[in-house]
mmCIF file of C-alpha atoms in Angstrom:
data_model
loop_
_atom_site.group_PDB
_atom_site.id
_atom_site.type_symbol
_atom_site.label_atom_id
_atom_site.label_comp_id
_atom_site.label_asym_id
_atom_site.label_seq_id
_atom_site.Cartn_x
_atom_site.Cartn_y
_atom_site.Cartn_z
ATOM 1 C CA MET A 1 13.526 -64.110 -56.559
ATOM 2 C CA SER A 2 16.408 -62.936 -58.707
ATOM 3 C CA ASP A 3 18.950 -63.149 -55.881
ATOM 4 C CA TRP A 4 19.008 -66.946 -55.604
ATOM 5 C CA LYS A 5 22.625 -67.107 -56.809
ATOM 6 C CA ILE A 6 23.806 -64.311 -54.524
ATOM 7 C CA GLY A 7 25.380 -64.520 -51.098
ATOM 8 C CA ASP A 8 26.671 -67.227 -48.819
ATOM 9 C CA ASP A 9 25.330 -70.771 -48.512
ATOM 10 C CA LYS A 10 22.922 -69.782 -45.731
ATOM 11 C CA ARG A 11 21.237 -67.092 -47.844
ATOM 12 C CA ARG A 12 21.094 -69.308 -50.896
ATOM 13 C CA ARG A 13 19.664 -72.176 -48.878
ATOM 14 C CA SER A 14 16.971 -69.938 -47.427
ATOM 15 C CA THR A 15 16.049 -68.747 -50.925
ATOM 16 C CA ASP A 16 16.010 -72.321 -52.270
ATOM 17 C CA GLN A 17 13.519 -73.287 -49.571
ATOM 18 C CA LEU A 18 11.332 -70.266 -50.283
ATOM 19 C CA ARG A 19 11.289 -70.981 -54.014
ATOM 20 C CA ASP A 20 10.212 -74.576 -53.328
ATOM 21 C CA LEU A 21 7.521 -73.512 -50.866
ATOM 22 C CA ARG A 22 6.067 -70.913 -53.222
ATOM 23 C CA SER A 23 6.130 -73.269 -56.209
ATOM 24 C CA ALA A 24 4.424 -76.068 -54.267
ATOM 25 C CA ASN A 25 1.600 -73.742 -53.186
ATOM 26 C CA ASP A 26 0.670 -72.047 -56.470
ATOM 27 C CA GLY A 27 2.427 -68.834 -55.561
ATOM 28 C CA GLN A 28 0.317 -68.264 -52.448
ATOM 29 C CA VAL A 29 3.351 -67.374 -50.344
ATOM 30 C CA ASP A 30 4.480 -63.838 -49.579
ATOM 31 C CA TRP A 31 7.138 -62.421 -47.249
ATOM 32 C CA ASP A 32 7.964 -59.215 -45.427
ATOM 33 C CA THR A 33 11.217 -58.170 -47.129
ATOM 34 C CA GLU A 34 12.363 -57.313 -50.620
ATOM 35 C CA ALA A 35 14.969 -60.076 -50.875
ATOM 36 C CA PRO A 36 13.533 -63.518 -50.075
ATOM 37 C CA ALA A 37 16.692 -64.585 -48.242
ATOM 38 C CA ASP A 38 16.087 -61.852 -45.650
ATOM 39 C CA PHE A 39 12.506 -62.750 -44.772
ATOM 40 C CA THR A 40 11.361 -62.652 -41.162
ATOM 41 C CA TYR A 41 7.996 -64.330 -41.654
ATOM 42 C CA LEU A 42 5.883 -65.750 -44.482
ATOM 43 C CA PHE A 43 2.164 -65.299 -45.023
ATOM 44 C CA HIS A 44 -0.728 -65.910 -47.399
ATOM 45 C CA PRO A 45 -1.117 -62.875 -49.706
ATOM 46 C CA ASP A 46 -4.862 -62.481 -49.036
ATOM 47 C CA HIS A 47 -5.744 -64.053 -45.655
ATOM 48 C CA VAL A 48 -6.311 -62.382 -42.279
ATOM 49 C CA LEU A 49 -7.029 -64.331 -39.075
ATOM 50 C CA VAL A 50 -9.208 -63.008 -36.235
ATOM 51 C CA ALA A 51 -10.552 -64.688 -33.098
ATOM 52 C CA ALA A 52 -14.339 -65.008 -33.258
ATOM 53 C CA GLU A 53 -14.888 -62.706 -30.270
ATOM 54 C CA ASP A 54 -12.938 -59.948 -32.025
ATOM 55 C CA THR A 55 -14.648 -59.951 -35.421
ATOM 56 C CA ASP A 56 -16.964 -57.019 -34.623
ATOM 57 C CA GLU A 57 -13.990 -54.829 -33.709
ATOM 58 C CA PHE A 58 -12.138 -55.923 -36.853
ATOM 59 C CA GLU A 59 -15.077 -55.180 -39.136
ATOM 60 C CA ALA A 60 -15.648 -51.812 -37.460
ATOM 61 C CA ALA A 61 -12.014 -50.899 -38.141
ATOM 62 C CA VAL A 62 -12.407 -51.965 -41.764
ATOM 63 C CA ALA A 63 -15.399 -49.635 -42.066
ATOM 64 C CA ARG A 64 -13.200 -46.744 -40.871
ATOM 65 C CA LEU A 65 -10.459 -47.560 -43.381
ATOM 66 C CA ASP A 66 -9.880 -45.221 -46.284
ATOM 67 C CA LYS A 67 -12.130 -46.438 -49.093
ATOM 68 C CA GLY A 68 -9.268 -46.430 -51.574
ATOM 69 C CA VAL A 69 -7.370 -49.200 -49.785
ATOM 70 C CA LEU A 70 -9.741 -52.121 -50.436
ATOM 71 C CA THR A 71 -12.035 -52.597 -53.432
ATOM 72 C CA ASP A 72 -14.654 -54.305 -51.247
ATOM 73 C CA GLU A 73 -15.196 -55.555 -47.700
ATOM 74 C CA PRO A 74 -13.138 -58.570 -46.588
ATOM 75 C CA ARG A 75 -15.034 -61.831 -47.096
ATOM 76 C CA ARG A 76 -15.464 -64.309 -44.275
ATOM 77 C CA ASP A 77 -14.115 -67.633 -45.516
ATOM 78 C CA ASP A 78 -16.560 -70.532 -45.448
ATOM 79 C CA VAL A 79 -13.977 -72.832 -43.822
ATOM 80 C CA ARG A 80 -14.971 -73.481 -40.203
ATOM 81 C CA LEU A 81 -11.918 -73.264 -37.951
ATOM 82 C CA LEU A 82 -11.828 -74.529 -34.362
ATOM 83 C CA ASP A 83 -15.606 -74.893 -34.360
ATOM 84 C CA GLY A 84 -15.973 -71.203 -35.178
ATOM 85 C CA ASP A 85 -13.500 -69.870 -32.597
ATOM 86 C CA LEU A 86 -11.181 -68.668 -35.373
ATOM 87 C CA VAL A 87 -12.314 -66.705 -38.444
ATOM 88 C CA ARG A 88 -10.373 -66.442 -41.689
ATOM 89 C CA TYR A 89 -11.035 -63.364 -43.825
ATOM 90 C CA VAL A 90 -10.065 -63.054 -47.488
ATOM 91 C CA LEU A 91 -9.022 -59.543 -48.475
ATOM 92 C CA PRO A 92 -10.212 -58.150 -51.802
ATOM 93 C CA ALA A 93 -7.937 -56.510 -54.364
ATOM 94 C CA ARG A 94 -5.837 -53.573 -53.172
ATOM 95 C CA PRO A 95 -5.488 -50.999 -55.977
ATOM 96 C CA SER A 96 -2.316 -49.493 -54.531
ATOM 97 C CA GLY A 97 -0.700 -52.888 -53.991
ATOM 98 C CA GLU A 98 -0.703 -53.013 -50.191
ATOM 99 C CA LYS A 99 0.303 -56.374 -48.742
ATOM 100 C CA VAL A 100 -1.585 -57.938 -45.841
ATOM 101 C CA PRO A 101 0.819 -56.464 -43.205
ATOM 102 C CA ASP A 102 0.379 -53.021 -44.802
ATOM 103 C CA VAL A 103 -3.404 -53.311 -44.504
ATOM 104 C CA LEU A 104 -3.083 -54.372 -40.870
ATOM 105 C CA ASP A 105 -0.836 -51.361 -40.197
ATOM 106 C CA LEU A 106 -3.525 -49.091 -41.644
ATOM 107 C CA LEU A 107 -6.273 -50.805 -39.636
ATOM 108 C CA GLU A 108 -4.298 -50.334 -36.429
ATOM 109 C CA GLN A 109 -3.827 -46.674 -37.297
ATOM 110 C CA ALA A 110 -7.621 -46.583 -37.633
ATOM 111 C CA GLY A 111 -8.019 -47.839 -34.070
ATOM 112 C CA LEU A 112 -7.806 -51.649 -34.288
ATOM 113 C CA ARG A 113 -6.018 -53.124 -31.287
ATOM 114 C CA ARG A 114 -2.533 -54.247 -32.250
ATOM 115 C CA GLY A 115 -2.326 -57.991 -32.850
ATOM 116 C CA LEU A 116 -6.093 -58.538 -32.821
ATOM 117 C CA ALA A 117 -5.899 -59.430 -36.522
ATOM 118 C CA THR A 118 -2.865 -61.173 -38.039
ATOM 119 C CA PRO A 119 -1.678 -62.531 -41.360
ATOM 120 C CA ASP A 120 -2.259 -66.231 -41.989
ATOM 121 C CA HIS A 121 1.393 -67.183 -41.486
ATOM 122 C CA TRP A 122 3.091 -70.127 -43.148
ATOM 123 C CA ILE A 123 4.207 -72.764 -40.633
ATOM 124 C CA HIS A 124 7.442 -74.553 -41.570
ATOM 125 C CA VAL A 125 8.701 -78.043 -40.840
ATOM 126 C CA SER A 126 11.085 -77.295 -37.983
ATOM 127 C CA PRO A 127 10.430 -73.592 -37.571
ATOM 128 C CA GLY A 128 12.723 -71.093 -39.187
ATOM 129 C CA GLY A 129 12.851 -67.892 -41.164
ATOM 130 C CA GLY A 130 14.742 -64.670 -41.647
ATOM 131 C CA SER A 131 18.358 -65.051 -42.670
ATOM 132 C CA GLY A 132 18.267 -68.644 -41.526
ATOM 133 C CA THR A 133 16.185 -71.523 -42.812
ATOM 134 C CA ALA A 134 12.532 -72.364 -43.299
ATOM 135 C CA CYS A 135 13.018 -76.068 -42.669
ATOM 136 C CA PRO A 136 15.321 -78.541 -40.888
ATOM 137 C CA ALA A 137 18.876 -77.428 -40.166
ATOM 138 C CA THR A 138 20.182 -80.046 -42.606
ATOM 139 C CA GLU A 139 18.846 -82.384 -45.228
ATOM 140 C CA PRO A 140 18.904 -86.067 -44.173
ATOM 141 C CA GLU A 141 22.210 -87.883 -44.564
ATOM 142 C CA GLU A 142 23.004 -91.542 -45.127
ATOM 143 C CA THR A 143 24.352 -93.518 -42.197
ATOM 144 C CA GLY A 144 25.881 -96.976 -41.913
ATOM 145 C CA LEU A 145 24.682 -97.248 -38.336
ATOM 146 C CA ALA A 146 22.243 -100.033 -37.515
ATOM 147 C CA GLU A 147 21.033 -98.616 -34.185
ATOM 148 C CA PRO A 148 19.283 -95.333 -33.399
ATOM 149 C CA TRP A 149 20.724 -92.494 -31.374
ATOM 150 C CA PRO A 150 19.425 -91.635 -28.843
ATOM 151 C CA ALA A 151 19.301 -95.372 -28.299
ATOM 152 C CA VAL A 152 16.181 -97.316 -27.348
ATOM 153 C CA ALA A 153 15.698 -96.932 -23.587
ATOM 154 C CA PRO A 154 14.303 -100.291 -22.390
ATOM 155 C CA GLN A 155 11.043 -100.074 -20.466
ATOM 156 C CA ASP A 156 9.564 -103.190 -18.899
ATOM 157 C CA GLU A 157 6.718 -101.651 -16.946
ATOM 158 C CA GLY A 158 4.302 -98.784 -17.341
ATOM 159 C CA ARG A 159 0.954 -98.050 -18.855
ATOM 160 C CA GLU A 160 0.427 -97.149 -22.494
ATOM 161 C CA VAL A 161 0.445 -93.398 -23.197
ATOM 162 C CA SER A 162 -0.975 -91.795 -26.330
ATOM 163 C CA VAL A 163 1.392 -89.511 -28.275
ATOM 164 C CA VAL A 164 0.493 -87.828 -31.557
ATOM 165 C CA VAL A 165 3.191 -86.524 -33.885
ATOM 166 C CA VAL A 166 1.732 -83.820 -36.142
ATOM 167 C CA ASP A 167 4.076 -83.821 -39.099
ATOM 168 C CA THR A 168 4.643 -84.870 -42.721
ATOM 169 C CA GLY A 169 3.013 -88.264 -42.433
ATOM 170 C CA TRP A 170 4.050 -91.849 -41.776
ATOM 171 C CA HIS A 171 6.040 -94.508 -43.649
ATOM 172 C CA PRO A 172 4.007 -97.655 -42.826
ATOM 173 C CA ALA A 173 6.750 -100.098 -43.817
ATOM 174 C CA ALA A 174 8.821 -98.918 -40.846
ATOM 175 C CA ALA A 175 6.369 -100.555 -38.423
ATOM 176 C CA THR A 176 7.130 -104.058 -39.747
ATOM 177 C CA ASP A 177 10.741 -103.576 -40.838
ATOM 178 C CA GLY A 178 13.110 -105.828 -38.903
ATOM 179 C CA ARG A 179 15.697 -103.051 -38.957
ATOM 180 C CA THR A 180 13.453 -100.693 -36.935
ATOM 181 C CA PRO A 181 11.695 -102.917 -34.357
ATOM 182 C CA TRP A 182 11.125 -99.990 -31.984
ATOM 183 C CA LEU A 183 8.446 -98.726 -34.397
ATOM 184 C CA LYS A 184 6.238 -101.817 -34.178
ATOM 185 C CA GLY A 185 2.614 -100.768 -33.711
ATOM 186 C CA VAL A 186 3.078 -97.121 -34.735
ATOM 187 C CA GLU A 187 0.363 -95.907 -37.101
ATOM 188 C CA GLY A 188 -0.320 -92.778 -39.081
ATOM 189 C CA ASP A 189 -1.305 -91.103 -42.315
ATOM 190 C CA ASP A 190 0.616 -92.735 -45.156
ATOM 191 C CA GLU A 191 2.913 -90.299 -46.970
ATOM 192 C CA HIS A 192 3.093 -92.736 -49.920
ATOM 193 C CA ASN A 193 6.834 -92.934 -50.395
ATOM 194 C CA GLY A 194 8.322 -94.473 -53.510
ATOM 195 C CA PRO A 195 11.902 -95.125 -54.599
ATOM 196 C CA ASP A 196 12.328 -91.439 -55.455
ATOM 197 C CA LEU A 197 11.939 -89.635 -52.142
ATOM 198 C CA ARG A 198 10.323 -86.202 -52.054
ATOM 199 C CA PRO A 199 11.819 -83.369 -50.013
ATOM 200 C CA TYR A 200 10.887 -83.777 -46.319
ATOM 201 C CA ALA A 201 9.787 -87.396 -46.833
ATOM 202 C CA GLY A 202 10.372 -89.414 -43.689
ATOM 203 C CA HIS A 203 10.376 -86.398 -41.347
ATOM 204 C CA GLY A 204 7.360 -87.599 -39.364
ATOM 205 C CA THR A 205 8.568 -91.222 -39.325
ATOM 206 C CA PHE A 206 11.991 -90.168 -38.019
ATOM 207 C CA ILE A 207 10.372 -88.131 -35.236
ATOM 208 C CA ALA A 208 8.006 -90.954 -34.275
ATOM 209 C CA GLY A 209 11.092 -93.163 -33.994
ATOM 210 C CA VAL A 210 12.762 -90.743 -31.584
ATOM 211 C CA VAL A 211 9.635 -90.690 -29.381
ATOM 212 C CA ARG A 212 9.522 -94.487 -29.310
ATOM 213 C CA CYS A 213 13.216 -94.746 -28.425
ATOM 214 C CA MET A 214 12.688 -92.507 -25.402
ATOM 215 C CA ALA A 215 9.375 -94.123 -24.368
ATOM 216 C CA PRO A 216 8.799 -97.616 -25.810
ATOM 217 C CA ARG A 217 5.403 -98.006 -24.102
ATOM 218 C CA THR A 218 3.711 -95.298 -26.137
ATOM 219 C CA LYS A 219 0.900 -95.525 -28.641
ATOM 220 C CA VAL A 220 2.172 -93.238 -31.386
ATOM 221 C CA PHE A 221 0.077 -91.893 -34.249
ATOM 222 C CA VAL A 222 1.561 -89.648 -36.947
ATOM 223 C CA GLU A 223 -1.006 -87.086 -38.076
ATOM 224 C CA GLY A 224 0.078 -86.101 -41.585
ATOM 225 C CA PHE A 225 -0.619 -82.539 -42.635
ATOM 226 C CA ALA A 226 0.431 -82.919 -46.267
ATOM 227 C CA VAL A 227 0.956 -86.564 -47.027
ATOM 228 C CA ASP A 228 1.101 -86.255 -50.817
ATOM 229 C CA GLY A 229 3.669 -83.589 -51.586
ATOM 230 C CA MET A 230 4.359 -81.804 -48.320
ATOM 231 C CA GLY A 231 3.363 -78.398 -49.665
ATOM 232 C CA GLY A 232 7.030 -77.501 -50.061
ATOM 233 C CA GLY A 233 7.621 -78.038 -46.347
ATOM 234 C CA GLY A 234 4.931 -75.671 -45.099
ATOM 235 C CA ILE A 235 1.307 -75.331 -44.075
ATOM 236 C CA LEU A 236 -0.796 -72.295 -43.209
ATOM 237 C CA GLU A 237 -1.612 -71.441 -39.593
ATOM 238 C CA SER A 238 -5.296 -71.774 -40.371
ATOM 239 C CA GLU A 239 -4.718 -75.297 -41.698
ATOM 240 C CA ILE A 240 -2.312 -76.572 -39.040
ATOM 241 C CA VAL A 241 -4.914 -75.973 -36.320
ATOM 242 C CA ARG A 242 -7.320 -78.196 -38.256
ATOM 243 C CA GLN A 243 -4.667 -80.940 -38.275
ATOM 244 C CA LEU A 244 -4.104 -80.419 -34.569
ATOM 245 C CA GLU A 245 -7.837 -80.873 -34.055
ATOM 246 C CA ASP A 246 -7.605 -84.166 -35.930
ATOM 247 C CA ALA A 247 -4.781 -85.115 -33.581
ATOM 248 C CA ILE A 248 -7.078 -84.541 -30.601
ATOM 249 C CA THR A 249 -9.375 -87.340 -31.825
ATOM 250 C CA HIS A 250 -6.634 -89.785 -30.760
ATOM 251 C CA ASP A 251 -6.915 -88.492 -27.178
ATOM 252 C CA PRO A 252 -3.188 -87.787 -26.758
ATOM 253 C CA GLN A 253 -1.581 -86.720 -23.523
ATOM 254 C CA VAL A 254 1.448 -85.502 -25.477
ATOM 255 C CA ILE A 255 1.519 -83.804 -28.900
ATOM 256 C CA ASN A 256 4.794 -83.249 -30.765
ATOM 257 C CA LEU A 257 4.871 -80.441 -33.317
ATOM 258 C CA SER A 258 8.293 -80.010 -34.931
ATOM 259 C CA ALA A 259 7.110 -76.935 -36.794
ATOM 260 C CA GLY A 260 6.295 -73.283 -36.210
ATOM 261 C CA CYS A 261 6.901 -69.765 -37.466
ATOM 262 C CA ARG A 262 7.851 -66.231 -36.678
ATOM 263 C CA THR A 263 5.060 -63.654 -36.959
ATOM 264 C CA ARG A 264 4.317 -60.035 -37.858
ATOM 265 C CA LEU A 265 5.804 -57.784 -35.160
ATOM 266 C CA ASP A 266 6.611 -60.999 -33.224
ATOM 267 C CA LEU A 267 3.040 -60.959 -31.888
ATOM 268 C CA PRO A 268 1.515 -64.202 -30.566
ATOM 269 C CA SER A 269 -0.136 -66.463 -33.122
ATOM 270 C CA VAL A 270 -3.903 -65.959 -33.042
ATOM 271 C CA ALA A 271 -4.463 -69.460 -34.449
ATOM 272 C CA PHE A 272 -2.354 -71.325 -31.879
ATOM 273 C CA ARG A 273 -3.771 -69.223 -29.055
ATOM 274 C CA ALA A 274 -7.305 -70.190 -30.126
ATOM 275 C CA PHE A 275 -6.280 -73.853 -30.343
ATOM 276 C CA HIS A 276 -4.880 -73.699 -26.821
ATOM 277 C CA ARG A 277 -8.086 -72.234 -25.435
ATOM 278 C CA ARG A 278 -10.253 -74.910 -27.003
ATOM 279 C CA HIS A 279 -8.122 -78.046 -26.733
ATOM 280 C CA LEU A 280 -5.280 -77.610 -24.225
ATOM 281 C CA ARG A 281 -6.290 -75.268 -21.429
ATOM 282 C CA GLY A 282 -7.669 -77.273 -18.529
ATOM 283 C CA LYS A 283 -7.008 -80.580 -20.322
ATOM 284 C CA ASP A 284 -4.603 -83.393 -19.424
ATOM 285 C CA ARG A 285 -2.523 -82.678 -22.499
ATOM 286 C CA VAL A 286 0.879 -81.098 -23.292
ATOM 287 C CA LEU A 287 2.188 -79.638 -26.554
ATOM 288 C CA VAL A 288 5.922 -79.912 -27.268
ATOM 289 C CA ALA A 289 7.338 -77.839 -30.157
ATOM 290 C CA ALA A 290 10.677 -77.245 -31.869
ATOM 291 C CA ALA A 291 12.283 -73.879 -31.093
ATOM 292 C CA GLY A 292 13.618 -73.270 -34.602
ATOM 293 C CA ASN A 293 16.886 -73.266 -36.500
ATOM 294 C CA ASP A 294 17.934 -69.624 -36.931
ATOM 295 C CA SER A 295 20.369 -68.968 -34.081
ATOM 296 C CA TRP A 296 18.274 -66.151 -32.646
ATOM 297 C CA ALA A 297 16.193 -65.229 -29.616
ATOM 298 C CA ALA A 298 13.135 -63.764 -31.350
ATOM 299 C CA PRO A 299 9.937 -65.692 -30.528
ATOM 300 C CA PHE A 300 8.846 -68.609 -32.661
ATOM 301 C CA TRP A 301 5.295 -69.813 -32.247
ATOM 302 C CA PRO A 302 3.933 -71.992 -30.742
ATOM 303 C CA ALA A 303 7.218 -72.797 -28.932
ATOM 304 C CA ALA A 304 7.346 -69.267 -27.454
ATOM 305 C CA PHE A 305 4.003 -69.584 -25.626
ATOM 306 C CA ASP A 306 4.362 -70.195 -21.888
ATOM 307 C CA TRP A 307 1.929 -73.121 -22.136
ATOM 308 C CA CYS A 308 4.062 -74.885 -24.767
ATOM 309 C CA VAL A 309 7.323 -76.745 -24.130
ATOM 310 C CA GLY A 310 9.802 -75.212 -26.597
ATOM 311 C CA VAL A 311 12.891 -77.320 -27.293
ATOM 312 C CA GLY A 312 16.287 -76.153 -28.551
ATOM 313 C CA SER A 313 19.149 -78.288 -29.822
ATOM 314 C CA LEU A 314 22.435 -79.432 -28.285
ATOM 315 C CA ASP A 315 25.409 -80.927 -30.076
ATOM 316 C CA ARG A 316 26.752 -84.236 -28.824
ATOM 317 C CA ASP A 317 29.365 -82.419 -26.716
ATOM 318 C CA GLY A 318 26.582 -80.674 -24.774
ATOM 319 C CA ARG A 319 26.969 -77.259 -26.405
ATOM 320 C CA VAL A 320 24.030 -75.389 -27.921
ATOM 321 C CA SER A 321 23.932 -76.135 -31.654
ATOM 322 C CA ASP A 322 24.966 -73.162 -33.775
ATOM 323 C CA PHE A 323 21.658 -73.333 -35.669
ATOM 324 C CA SER A 324 19.396 -73.523 -32.614
ATOM 325 C CA ASN A 325 17.106 -70.735 -31.498
ATOM 326 C CA TYR A 326 17.228 -69.757 -27.836
ATOM 327 C CA GLY A 327 15.512 -67.319 -25.513
ATOM 328 C CA VAL A 328 11.741 -67.393 -25.081
ATOM 329 C CA SER A 329 11.270 -70.193 -27.638
ATOM 330 C CA ALA A 330 13.506 -72.715 -25.859
ATOM 331 C CA ASP A 331 12.454 -73.858 -22.401
ATOM 332 C CA VAL A 332 15.053 -76.623 -22.522
ATOM 333 C CA PHE A 333 17.865 -77.903 -24.749
ATOM 334 C CA VAL A 334 18.539 -81.555 -25.618
ATOM 335 C CA LEU A 335 20.369 -83.460 -28.345
ATOM 336 C CA GLY A 336 19.337 -82.327 -31.839
ATOM 337 C CA ARG A 337 22.562 -82.649 -33.831
ATOM 338 C CA ASN A 338 23.259 -85.849 -35.801
ATOM 339 C CA VAL A 339 20.279 -87.745 -34.449
ATOM 340 C CA VAL A 340 19.919 -91.227 -36.001
ATOM 341 C CA ASN A 341 16.582 -92.935 -36.557
ATOM 342 C CA ALA A 342 14.214 -94.595 -39.033
ATOM 343 C CA PHE A 343 14.017 -93.337 -42.607
ATOM 344 C CA PRO A 344 12.525 -94.696 -45.852
ATOM 345 C CA ASP A 345 14.746 -96.477 -48.350
ATOM 346 C CA GLY A 346 15.132 -94.650 -51.657
ATOM 347 C CA SER A 347 17.015 -91.927 -53.480
ATOM 348 C CA LEU A 348 16.830 -88.272 -52.475
ATOM 349 C CA VAL A 349 18.031 -85.439 -54.685
ATOM 350 C CA CYS A 350 19.151 -82.598 -52.418
ATOM 351 C CA HIS A 351 17.340 -79.358 -53.209
ATOM 352 C CA GLU A 352 19.125 -76.867 -50.966
ATOM 353 C CA SER A 353 22.486 -75.076 -51.208
ATOM 354 C CA PRO A 354 25.309 -76.020 -50.943
ATOM 355 C CA ASN A 355 24.312 -79.636 -51.706
ATOM 356 C CA LYS A 356 21.693 -78.859 -54.337
ATOM 357 C CA GLY A 357 21.635 -81.610 -56.986
ATOM 358 C CA ASP A 358 23.565 -84.153 -54.933
ATOM 359 C CA VAL A 359 21.979 -87.612 -54.803
ATOM 360 C CA ARG A 360 21.765 -89.459 -51.478
ATOM 361 C CA VAL A 361 20.844 -93.138 -51.471
ATOM 362 C CA PHE A 362 19.202 -94.578 -48.350
ATOM 363 C CA SER A 363 19.239 -98.367 -48.041
ATOM 364 C CA THR A 364 19.571 -99.178 -44.336
ATOM 365 C CA GLY A 365 16.167 -98.033 -43.067
ATOM 366 C CA MET A 366 17.990 -95.269 -41.174
ATOM 367 C CA ALA A 367 19.264 -91.716 -41.610
ATOM 368 C CA ARG A 368 21.184 -89.068 -39.713
ATOM 369 C CA TRP A 369 19.472 -85.683 -39.340
ATOM 370 C CA SER A 370 20.006 -82.408 -37.449
ATOM 371 C CA GLY A 371 17.624 -79.708 -36.245
ATOM 372 C CA THR A 372 15.409 -78.673 -33.372
ATOM 373 C CA SER A 373 12.803 -80.860 -35.113
ATOM 374 C CA PHE A 374 14.613 -83.851 -33.680
ATOM 375 C CA ALA A 375 15.290 -82.406 -30.239
ATOM 376 C CA ALA A 376 11.564 -81.845 -29.597
ATOM 377 C CA PRO A 377 10.579 -85.561 -29.721
ATOM 378 C CA VAL A 378 13.343 -86.383 -27.221
ATOM 379 C CA VAL A 379 11.503 -84.222 -24.691
ATOM 380 C CA ALA A 380 8.057 -85.408 -25.828
ATOM 381 C CA GLY A 381 9.226 -88.984 -25.267
ATOM 382 C CA MET A 382 10.645 -88.134 -21.835
ATOM 383 C CA ILE A 383 7.321 -86.622 -20.774
ATOM 384 C CA ALA A 384 5.373 -89.619 -22.084
ATOM 385 C CA ARG A 385 7.673 -91.995 -20.228
ATOM 386 C CA VAL A 386 7.133 -90.223 -16.890
ATOM 387 C CA ILE A 387 3.368 -90.424 -17.410
ATOM 388 C CA SER A 388 3.682 -94.123 -18.259
ATOM 389 C CA GLU A 389 5.823 -95.026 -15.274
ATOM 390 C CA THR A 390 4.145 -92.878 -12.601
ATOM 391 C CA GLY A 391 0.569 -92.436 -13.765
ATOM 392 C CA CYS A 392 0.817 -88.681 -13.173
ATOM 393 C CA SER A 393 -0.825 -85.988 -15.284
ATOM 394 C CA ALA A 394 0.771 -84.619 -18.433
ATOM 395 C CA ALA A 395 1.460 -81.291 -16.715
ATOM 396 C CA GLU A 396 3.103 -83.018 -13.753
ATOM 397 C CA ALA A 397 5.244 -85.101 -16.119
ATOM 398 C CA ARG A 398 6.249 -81.959 -18.021
ATOM 399 C CA ASP A 399 7.336 -80.273 -14.796
ATOM 400 C CA THR A 400 9.246 -83.382 -13.684
ATOM 401 C CA VAL A 401 11.196 -83.541 -16.937
ATOM 402 C CA LEU A 402 11.995 -79.825 -16.995
ATOM 403 C CA ALA A 403 13.168 -80.007 -13.379
ATOM 404 C CA ARG A 404 15.902 -82.442 -14.473
ATOM 405 C CA ALA A 405 17.489 -79.797 -16.692
ATOM 406 C CA VAL A 406 20.678 -78.042 -15.591
ATOM 407 C CA PRO A 407 20.715 -74.206 -15.744
ATOM 408 C CA ASP A 408 23.228 -72.665 -18.124
ATOM 409 C CA SER A 409 25.762 -70.080 -16.980
ATOM 410 C CA ASP A 410 24.493 -67.794 -19.748
ATOM 411 C CA PRO A 411 21.121 -66.388 -18.595
ATOM 412 C CA THR A 412 19.986 -65.983 -22.225
ATOM 413 C CA ILE A 413 20.291 -69.755 -22.759
ATOM 414 C CA GLY A 414 17.755 -72.089 -21.204
ATOM 415 C CA PRO A 415 18.548 -75.155 -19.120
ATOM 416 C CA HIS A 416 19.830 -78.283 -20.821
ATOM 417 C CA MET A 417 19.734 -82.062 -20.476
ATOM 418 C CA GLU A 418 22.674 -84.079 -21.769
ATOM 419 C CA LEU A 419 22.194 -87.723 -22.719
ATOM 420 C CA GLU A 420 24.656 -90.470 -21.881
ATOM 421 C CA PRO A 421 27.950 -89.865 -23.705
ATOM 422 C CA ARG A 422 27.502 -93.095 -25.626
ATOM 423 C CA ILE A 423 28.065 -92.294 -29.309
ATOM 424 C CA PRO A 424 27.095 -94.894 -31.924
#
C-alpha cells in the first residue's frame, strides 16, 4: 500500500479505509487491482463460496484443474452456513501465487459455470469500493441541533411492527437519554462505547434513530455484527448471512442493512441469494439496503437484487447526492445528505483523508452524517409505518411506499421521494 500519499482526497480516503480494514482483520483482505485506491471489490485471500446444490459441480471442476495450481484439494470449512445451504471452501497454497479470482477464472475455463463459485467478498458499512469509498460518504460531524432530521413523524395509532437493523451495534444509553426520547425501548447488541469513540461507532444507533423518527410505533432491535471493534468497517459475506439469520430470530417484517459490496465480474452474491431463498422468499419480510457511495451504476449487492429495496441518496434540495450510486442498485432515492440523529458522546479522531487526525468532540447526543447508509432507514421506516397503520403485508407496504416516488427525467436515475422542505 505504498500509494497512500498519492492522488486526490478521494483516492487517499479509499486507501485509508482499506489500510484500516486490512489491519483490523489480520491481513485477511485482498483486492482485485494493483493499487488499493483503484479496487473494485475486496475478498478473503483463501475463501470460496458455493451453494450446497452446486458443490458436486465445483469439486468436479477442481479435479479437472491443472495439478500445479493448487497444492491440495480445497477444504470444506466446518462453519455451518444457512443450515448447510451455503458452503465455504478454504483454498490451499497456490505455488504460482494465483489469487482467488485467478483460480475461479481457471475453474471456469475448465468447465465450471460462471458465477457458481465466488470469492468470499468483504461487505462494507454503507457499500462502496473502486475509486470511491468502502464506508460512509463522510465521517460523522458535530451538530448543535437538538432535534433530528428527518424529524420525528408523530404517530398516534397503529400496531407495533418489528424492524431489525443489522449494523455495528447499539449504544444502550440512547434509549434512556432525555435528548433522544424517540429511541425509548430500542434494544440491541451493545457496542461498548467509551469516551474515545472507535471508527464507525454509533452507526447502528444513528440508523435505528432514523427508523424510529419515520415510524415511532416500531420495535427496533440492532443486531451488531462486530460490536467490539467493528472489524475496520467490514464483515465477510459468509459472516453477514449468519448475522442476518440472528436477525430473523426477532421475527422482523423489515430488515435494514446499510452495507453491501461489489463482486467479481459484478455477478450476484451467492451468499445473499442463499439467504433470500431460506429466509425471505415466500415470507412476510422485506430487506432494505443502501445502494452505495461511489457515484456509479455498477451493481452493489444485496441492493441490486430485484427482491431487495435498494436506496440511493438525495441532497436536501432534492438532487441526487454526488456520492450516491444509481442504476440497478437504487430502486428509490430519499434524503441521505446531512441527516441528523442520535450519536454517542465522546471524542472521535478522524481516520480518513482529508480530515485524518482531526478531533471531533460529540456532547449533544447527536451528530450529522451523510451517505446512502442513512437514506436506507428512511425507506425502511416508511415501509414499517405503512404496515403499522394499515395492517398490510410487508410486500404490500413496500409497493405502497415505492409507488409514492416521482420518476426522474433521467431514465438512468430511479424515482425519488422528497421530504418536507423543513430544514433544522
